[in-house]
Coordinates of C-alpha atoms in Angstrom, one line a residue:
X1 CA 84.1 98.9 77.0
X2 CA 85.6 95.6 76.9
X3 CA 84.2 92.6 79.0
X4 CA 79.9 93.0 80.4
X5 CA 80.3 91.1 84.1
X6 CA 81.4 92.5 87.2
X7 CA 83.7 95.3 86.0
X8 CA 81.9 96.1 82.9
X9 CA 78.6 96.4 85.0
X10 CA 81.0 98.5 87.6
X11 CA 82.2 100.9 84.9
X12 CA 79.4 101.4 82.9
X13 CA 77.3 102.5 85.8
X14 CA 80.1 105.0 86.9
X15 CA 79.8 106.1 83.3
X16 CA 76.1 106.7 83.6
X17 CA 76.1 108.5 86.9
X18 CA 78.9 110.9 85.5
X19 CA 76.7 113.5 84.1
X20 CA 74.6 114.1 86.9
X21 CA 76.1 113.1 90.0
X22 CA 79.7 115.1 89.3
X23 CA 77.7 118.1 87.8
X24 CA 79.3 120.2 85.8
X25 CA 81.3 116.8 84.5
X26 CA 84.6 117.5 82.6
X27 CA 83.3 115.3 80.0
X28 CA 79.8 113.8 79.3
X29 CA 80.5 110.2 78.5
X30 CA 78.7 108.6 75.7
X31 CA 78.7 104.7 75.5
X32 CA 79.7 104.0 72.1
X33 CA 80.5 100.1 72.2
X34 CA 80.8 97.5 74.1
X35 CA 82.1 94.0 73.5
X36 CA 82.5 90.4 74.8
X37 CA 83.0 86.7 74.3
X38 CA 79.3 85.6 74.6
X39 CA 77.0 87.1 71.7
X40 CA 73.9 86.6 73.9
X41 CA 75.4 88.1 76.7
X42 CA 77.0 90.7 75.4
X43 CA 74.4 92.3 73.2
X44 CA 71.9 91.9 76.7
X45 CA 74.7 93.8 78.4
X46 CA 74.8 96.2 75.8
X47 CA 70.6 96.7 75.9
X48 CA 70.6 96.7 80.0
X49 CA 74.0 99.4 80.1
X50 CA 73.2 101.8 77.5
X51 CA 75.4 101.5 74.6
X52 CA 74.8 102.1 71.5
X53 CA 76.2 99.0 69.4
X54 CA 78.0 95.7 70.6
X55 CA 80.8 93.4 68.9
X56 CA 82.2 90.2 70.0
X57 CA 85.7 91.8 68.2
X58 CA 87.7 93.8 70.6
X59 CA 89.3 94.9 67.1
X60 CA 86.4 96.7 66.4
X61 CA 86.3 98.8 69.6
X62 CA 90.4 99.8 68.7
X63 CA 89.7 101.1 65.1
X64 CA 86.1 102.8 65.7
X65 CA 87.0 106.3 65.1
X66 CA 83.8 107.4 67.6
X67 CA 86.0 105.7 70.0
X68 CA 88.0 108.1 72.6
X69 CA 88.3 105.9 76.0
X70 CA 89.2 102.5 75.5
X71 CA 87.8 100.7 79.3
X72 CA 89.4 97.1 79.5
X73 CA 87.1 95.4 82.0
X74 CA 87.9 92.1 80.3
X75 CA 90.0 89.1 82.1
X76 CA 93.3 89.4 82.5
X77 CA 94.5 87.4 80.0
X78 CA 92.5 90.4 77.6
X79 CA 94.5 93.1 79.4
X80 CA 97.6 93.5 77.1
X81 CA 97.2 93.3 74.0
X82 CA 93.7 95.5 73.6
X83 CA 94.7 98.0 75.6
X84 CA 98.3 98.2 74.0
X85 CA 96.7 98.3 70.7
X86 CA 93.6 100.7 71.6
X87 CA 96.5 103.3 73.0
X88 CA 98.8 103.2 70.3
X89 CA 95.9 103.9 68.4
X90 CA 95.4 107.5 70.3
X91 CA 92.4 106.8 72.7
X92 CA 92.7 107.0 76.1
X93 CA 93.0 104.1 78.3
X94 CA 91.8 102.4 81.8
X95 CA 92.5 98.6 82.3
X96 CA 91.2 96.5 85.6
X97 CA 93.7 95.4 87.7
X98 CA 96.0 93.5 88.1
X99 CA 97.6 95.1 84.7
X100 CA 98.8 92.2 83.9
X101 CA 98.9 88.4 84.7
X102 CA 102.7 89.3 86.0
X103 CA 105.5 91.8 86.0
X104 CA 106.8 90.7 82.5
X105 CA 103.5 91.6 81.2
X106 CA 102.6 94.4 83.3
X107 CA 105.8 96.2 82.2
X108 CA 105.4 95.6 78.6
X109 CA 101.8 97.1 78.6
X110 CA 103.3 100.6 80.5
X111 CA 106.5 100.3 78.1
X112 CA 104.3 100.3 75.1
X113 CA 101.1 102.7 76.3
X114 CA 103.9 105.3 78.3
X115 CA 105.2 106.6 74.6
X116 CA 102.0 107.2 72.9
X117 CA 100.8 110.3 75.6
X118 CA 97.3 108.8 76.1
X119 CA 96.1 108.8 79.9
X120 CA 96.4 105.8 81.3
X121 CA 94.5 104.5 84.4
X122 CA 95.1 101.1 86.3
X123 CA 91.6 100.5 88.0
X124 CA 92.6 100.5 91.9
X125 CA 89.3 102.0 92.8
X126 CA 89.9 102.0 96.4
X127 CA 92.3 105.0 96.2
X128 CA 89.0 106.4 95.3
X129 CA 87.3 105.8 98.9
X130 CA 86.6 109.1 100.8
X131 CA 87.9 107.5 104.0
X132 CA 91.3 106.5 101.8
X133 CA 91.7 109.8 100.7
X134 CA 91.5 111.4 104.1
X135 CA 94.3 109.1 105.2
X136 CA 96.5 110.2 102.4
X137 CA 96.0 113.9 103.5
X138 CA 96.6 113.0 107.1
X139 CA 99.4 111.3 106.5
X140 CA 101.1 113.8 104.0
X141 CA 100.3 116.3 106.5
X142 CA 102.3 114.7 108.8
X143 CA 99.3 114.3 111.4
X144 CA 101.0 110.6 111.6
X145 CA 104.5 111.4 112.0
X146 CA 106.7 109.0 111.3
X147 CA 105.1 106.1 109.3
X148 CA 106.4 103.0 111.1
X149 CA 103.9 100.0 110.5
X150 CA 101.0 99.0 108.1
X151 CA 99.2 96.0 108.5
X152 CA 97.0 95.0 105.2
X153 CA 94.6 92.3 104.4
X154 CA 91.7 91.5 102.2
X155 CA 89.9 88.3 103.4
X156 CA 86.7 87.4 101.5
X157 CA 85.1 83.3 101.4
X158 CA 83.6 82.7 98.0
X159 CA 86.5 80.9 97.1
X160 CA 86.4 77.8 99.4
X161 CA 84.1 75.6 96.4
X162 CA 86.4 73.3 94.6
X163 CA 83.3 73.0 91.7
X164 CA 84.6 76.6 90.9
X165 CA 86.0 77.1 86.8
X166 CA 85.7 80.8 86.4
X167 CA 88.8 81.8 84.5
X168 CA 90.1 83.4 87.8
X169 CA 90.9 80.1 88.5
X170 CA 93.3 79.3 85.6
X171 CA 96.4 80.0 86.3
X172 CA 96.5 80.8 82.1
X173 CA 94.3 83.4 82.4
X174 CA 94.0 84.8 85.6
X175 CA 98.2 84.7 86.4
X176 CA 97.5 84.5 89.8
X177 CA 94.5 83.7 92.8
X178 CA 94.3 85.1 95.6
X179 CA 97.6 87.5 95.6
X180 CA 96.5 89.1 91.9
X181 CA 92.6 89.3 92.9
X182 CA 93.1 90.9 95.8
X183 CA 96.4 91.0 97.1
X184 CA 97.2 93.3 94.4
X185 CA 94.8 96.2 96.1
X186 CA 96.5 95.5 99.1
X187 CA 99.9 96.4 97.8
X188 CA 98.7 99.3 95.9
X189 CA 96.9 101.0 99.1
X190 CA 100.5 100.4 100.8
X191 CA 102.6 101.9 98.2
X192 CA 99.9 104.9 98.3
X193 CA 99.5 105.6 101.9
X194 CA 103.5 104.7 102.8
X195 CA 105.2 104.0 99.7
X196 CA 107.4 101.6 97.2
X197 CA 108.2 98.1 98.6
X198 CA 112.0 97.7 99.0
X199 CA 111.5 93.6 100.4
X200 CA 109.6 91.2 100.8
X201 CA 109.0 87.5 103.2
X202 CA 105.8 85.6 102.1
X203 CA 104.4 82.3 102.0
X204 CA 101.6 81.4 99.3
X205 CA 99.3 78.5 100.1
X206 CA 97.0 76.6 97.9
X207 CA 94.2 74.9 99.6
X208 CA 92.0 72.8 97.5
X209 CA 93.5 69.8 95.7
X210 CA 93.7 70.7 92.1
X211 CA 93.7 74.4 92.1
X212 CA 95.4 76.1 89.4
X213 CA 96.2 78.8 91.7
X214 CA 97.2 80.3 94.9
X215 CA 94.2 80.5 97.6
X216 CA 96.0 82.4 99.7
X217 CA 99.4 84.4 100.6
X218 CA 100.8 86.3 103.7
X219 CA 103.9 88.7 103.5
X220 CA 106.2 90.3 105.4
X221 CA 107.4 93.5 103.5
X222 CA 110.0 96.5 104.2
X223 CA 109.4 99.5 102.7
X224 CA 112.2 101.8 101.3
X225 CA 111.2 104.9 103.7
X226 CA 111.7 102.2 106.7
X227 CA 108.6 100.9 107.7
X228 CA 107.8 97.7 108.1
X229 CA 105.0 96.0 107.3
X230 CA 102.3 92.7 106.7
X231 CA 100.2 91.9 103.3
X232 CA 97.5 89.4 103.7
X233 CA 94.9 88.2 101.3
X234 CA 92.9 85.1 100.9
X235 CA 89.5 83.6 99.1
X236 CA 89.0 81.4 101.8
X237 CA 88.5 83.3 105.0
X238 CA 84.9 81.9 106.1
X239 CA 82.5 84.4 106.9
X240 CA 84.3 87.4 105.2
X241 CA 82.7 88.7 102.0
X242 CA 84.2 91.6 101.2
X243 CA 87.1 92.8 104.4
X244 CA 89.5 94.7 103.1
X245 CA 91.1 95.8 106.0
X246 CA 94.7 98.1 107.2
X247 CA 95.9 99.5 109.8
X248 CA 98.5 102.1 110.0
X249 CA 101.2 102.8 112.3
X250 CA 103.1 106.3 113.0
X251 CA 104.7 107.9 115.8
X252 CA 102.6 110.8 116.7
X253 CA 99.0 108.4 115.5
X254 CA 97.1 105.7 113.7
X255 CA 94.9 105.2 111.3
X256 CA 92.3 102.2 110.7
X257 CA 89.8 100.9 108.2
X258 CA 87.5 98.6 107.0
X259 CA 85.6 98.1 103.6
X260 CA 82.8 96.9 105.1
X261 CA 82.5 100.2 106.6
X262 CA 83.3 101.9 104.0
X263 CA 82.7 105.3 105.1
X264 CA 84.5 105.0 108.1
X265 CA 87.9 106.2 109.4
X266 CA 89.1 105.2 112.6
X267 CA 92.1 108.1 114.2
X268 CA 94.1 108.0 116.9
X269 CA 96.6 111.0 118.0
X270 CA 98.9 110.3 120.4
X271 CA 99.0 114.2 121.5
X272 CA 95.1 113.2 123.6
X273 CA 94.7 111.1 126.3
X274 CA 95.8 107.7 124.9
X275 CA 93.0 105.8 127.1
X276 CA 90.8 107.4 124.7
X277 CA 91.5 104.8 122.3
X278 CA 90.7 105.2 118.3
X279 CA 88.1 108.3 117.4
X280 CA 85.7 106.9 114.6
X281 CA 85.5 109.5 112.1
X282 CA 82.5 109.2 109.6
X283 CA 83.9 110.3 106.4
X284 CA 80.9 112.6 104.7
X285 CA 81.4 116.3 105.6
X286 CA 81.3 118.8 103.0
X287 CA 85.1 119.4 103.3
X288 CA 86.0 115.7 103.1
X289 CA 87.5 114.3 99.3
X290 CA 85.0 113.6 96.9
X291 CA 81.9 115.2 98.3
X292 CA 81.4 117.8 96.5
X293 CA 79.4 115.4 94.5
X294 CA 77.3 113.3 96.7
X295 CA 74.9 113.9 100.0
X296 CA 74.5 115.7 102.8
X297 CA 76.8 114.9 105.9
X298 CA 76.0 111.5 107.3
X299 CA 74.2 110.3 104.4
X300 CA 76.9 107.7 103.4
X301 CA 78.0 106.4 99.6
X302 CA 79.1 102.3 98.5
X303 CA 81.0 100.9 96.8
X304 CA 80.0 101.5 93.8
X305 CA 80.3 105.2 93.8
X306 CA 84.1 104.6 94.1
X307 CA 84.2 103.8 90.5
X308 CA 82.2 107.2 90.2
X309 CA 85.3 108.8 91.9
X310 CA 87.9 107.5 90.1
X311 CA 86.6 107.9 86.5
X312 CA 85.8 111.7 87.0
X313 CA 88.9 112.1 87.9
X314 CA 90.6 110.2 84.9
X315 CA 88.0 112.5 82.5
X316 CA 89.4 115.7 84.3
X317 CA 93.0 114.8 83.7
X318 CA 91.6 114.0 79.8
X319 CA 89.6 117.1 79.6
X320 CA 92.7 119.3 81.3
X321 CA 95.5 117.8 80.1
X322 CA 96.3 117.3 83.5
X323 CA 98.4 114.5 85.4
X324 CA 97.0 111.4 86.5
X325 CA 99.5 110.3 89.0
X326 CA 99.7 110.6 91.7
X327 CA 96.3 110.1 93.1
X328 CA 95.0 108.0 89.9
X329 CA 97.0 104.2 89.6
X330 CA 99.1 104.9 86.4
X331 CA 100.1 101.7 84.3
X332 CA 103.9 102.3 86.0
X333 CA 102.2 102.0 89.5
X334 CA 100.4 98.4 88.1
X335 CA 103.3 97.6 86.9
X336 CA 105.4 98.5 90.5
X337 CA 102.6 96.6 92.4
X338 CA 103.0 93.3 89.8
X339 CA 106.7 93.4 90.9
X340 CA 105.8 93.5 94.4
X341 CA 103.1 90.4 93.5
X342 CA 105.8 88.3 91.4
X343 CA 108.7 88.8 94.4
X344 CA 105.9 87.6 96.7
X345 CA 105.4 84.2 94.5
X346 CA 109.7 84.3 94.2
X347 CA 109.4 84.3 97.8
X348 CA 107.1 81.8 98.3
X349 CA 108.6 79.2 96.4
X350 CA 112.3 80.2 97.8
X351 CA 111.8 80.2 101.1
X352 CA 114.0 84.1 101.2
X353 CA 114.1 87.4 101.4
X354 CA 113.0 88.5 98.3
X355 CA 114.8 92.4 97.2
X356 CA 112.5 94.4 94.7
X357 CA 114.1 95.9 91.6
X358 CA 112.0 97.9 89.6
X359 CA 112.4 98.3 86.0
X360 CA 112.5 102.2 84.3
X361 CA 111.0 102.6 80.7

């Protein structure tokens, strides 16, 4: 594992519940290593997570032999060249999204990872959600009909302090604010659930004097099966902690949801009596995605668990040999949604329709 703060805690958890929450698990993870900048922090993290040793070297994580999954939880400035060289050296990889700080970068990490036949996972947990999945079934069901609108946002507030220095707020190491924090899901979700961008109309706004980055960024997108579309995402929305939020659009019904009910999936089929309005389905039955491994019906997961999710499935492609596309991000679909992100910030600073052309290995 490389980096010990919010992802690294994310992961390693996941890790820990693997074993007995997904039971039989297609691997048993053990925690081998983990390192970080900070020497006091990272050998606490290492102490309160469970691993066995800890370096501030990422070096040493790359040539350990013990070492088969290579987790890059570190900033994004961190994200290419570990997990570049942890692949080429034959282990497995995830990396935390964005892939990279933009789509030069992104690209260059799936051109270099693609040839070396390791599994590689870009961390879009939410394609992990129950209430996510469902929709993807729906839709490729055709319960939807003809996709013709989705409307995306992810609001949270944290961001409106202009004491803040994280690195997310260096445009050196972080590439981009608002648009690569959380914009980025947003564009993932809509290339899942509807597919690739073919355009896109934005503006991208920063707020406080002095910011490095954007705080926030609204787009209007067309996507190459015809649907149109709005992107929205912002770290200054008073009030919201943590609304990540779509809406989408078909000719025969619609589908809703909202992070901060996670569980939730609100359905509406035009083929009922349309005063009826949106049904609220509660995403927890036995035959719903993913819960094989969880609770009985009603008794709901969080957020966390997503990470849960996603990393069993990433160990069953290793285990299998199996495919992680398409319901696992690949590094091709980080790299597709950092073209999306940088023709958003073309955009923004042109004023035009901005086409998307996306690069083959």
């Amino acid at each position: 594992m490389l980096g010990y703060a919010f992802m690294g805690k994310a992961h390693s958890n996941a890790f820990r519940k693997i074993p007995y929450m997904t039971w039989p698990p297609p691997l048993v993870p053990r925690l081998v290593a983990i390192a970080g900048r900070n020497e006091e922090a990272v050998s606490a993290a290492a102490r309160r997570y469970g691993y066995e040793r800890w370096t501030t070297d990422w070096h040493d994580l790359v040539t350990d032999p013990e070492v088969g999954l290579f987790d890059n939880g570190g900033p994004n400035v961190v994200h290419s060249e570990p997990t570049i060289a942890a692949a080429q050296a034959g282990k497995h990889v995830i990396c935390e999204k964005p892939l990279g700080r933009d789509a030069d970068e992104s690209y260059e990490i799936w051109k270099q990872v693609a040839p070396t036949g390791v599994k590689h996972l870009c961390a879009f947990n939410y394609r992990f959600v129950p209430a996510v999945r469902l929709a993807r079934e729906l839709i490729e069901a055709g319960e939807l009909g003809e996709i013709r609108h989705f409307r995306g946002r992810y609001l949270q507030d944290w961001g409106d302090d202009p004491s803040l220095d994280t690195w997310r707020f260096h445009a050196d190491e972080a590439g981009s604010g608002a648009l690569g924090d959380l914009g980025a899901h947003v564009v993932d979700l809509a290339r899942y659930l509807v597919g690739d961008v073919a355009s896109v109309s934005a503006l991208v706004k920063t707020f406080l004097p002095g910011r490095q980055v954007d705080d926030a960024i609204e787009a209007a997108v067309e996507f190459e099966n015809g649907a149109v579309g709005t992107i929205e995402s912002t770290r200054l929305a008073l009030g919201r902690r943590n609304a990540f939020q779509w809406e989408i659009n078909g000719s025969q019904g619609s589908l809703a949801f909202d992070m901060e009910r996670l569980n939730e999936l609100q359905v509406f089929r035009a083929d009922g009596d349309r005063a009826r309005g949106f049904k609220t389905v509660l995403v927890s039955e036995a035959d719903h995605p993913f819960w094989q491994f969880w609770w009985p019906p009603g008794h709901i997961i969080g957020w966390g668990d997503t990470f849960v999710n996603e990393i069993h499935h990433l160990l069953r492609a290793i285990a299998e040999d199996g495919e992680v596309a398409p319901h696992g991000a690949t590094f091709d679909d980080g790299y597709r949604a950092a073209e999306v992100c940088d023709a958003i910030v073309r955009s923004g600073r042109s004023g035009s329709r901005e086409r998307l052309e996306y690069r083959a290995l």
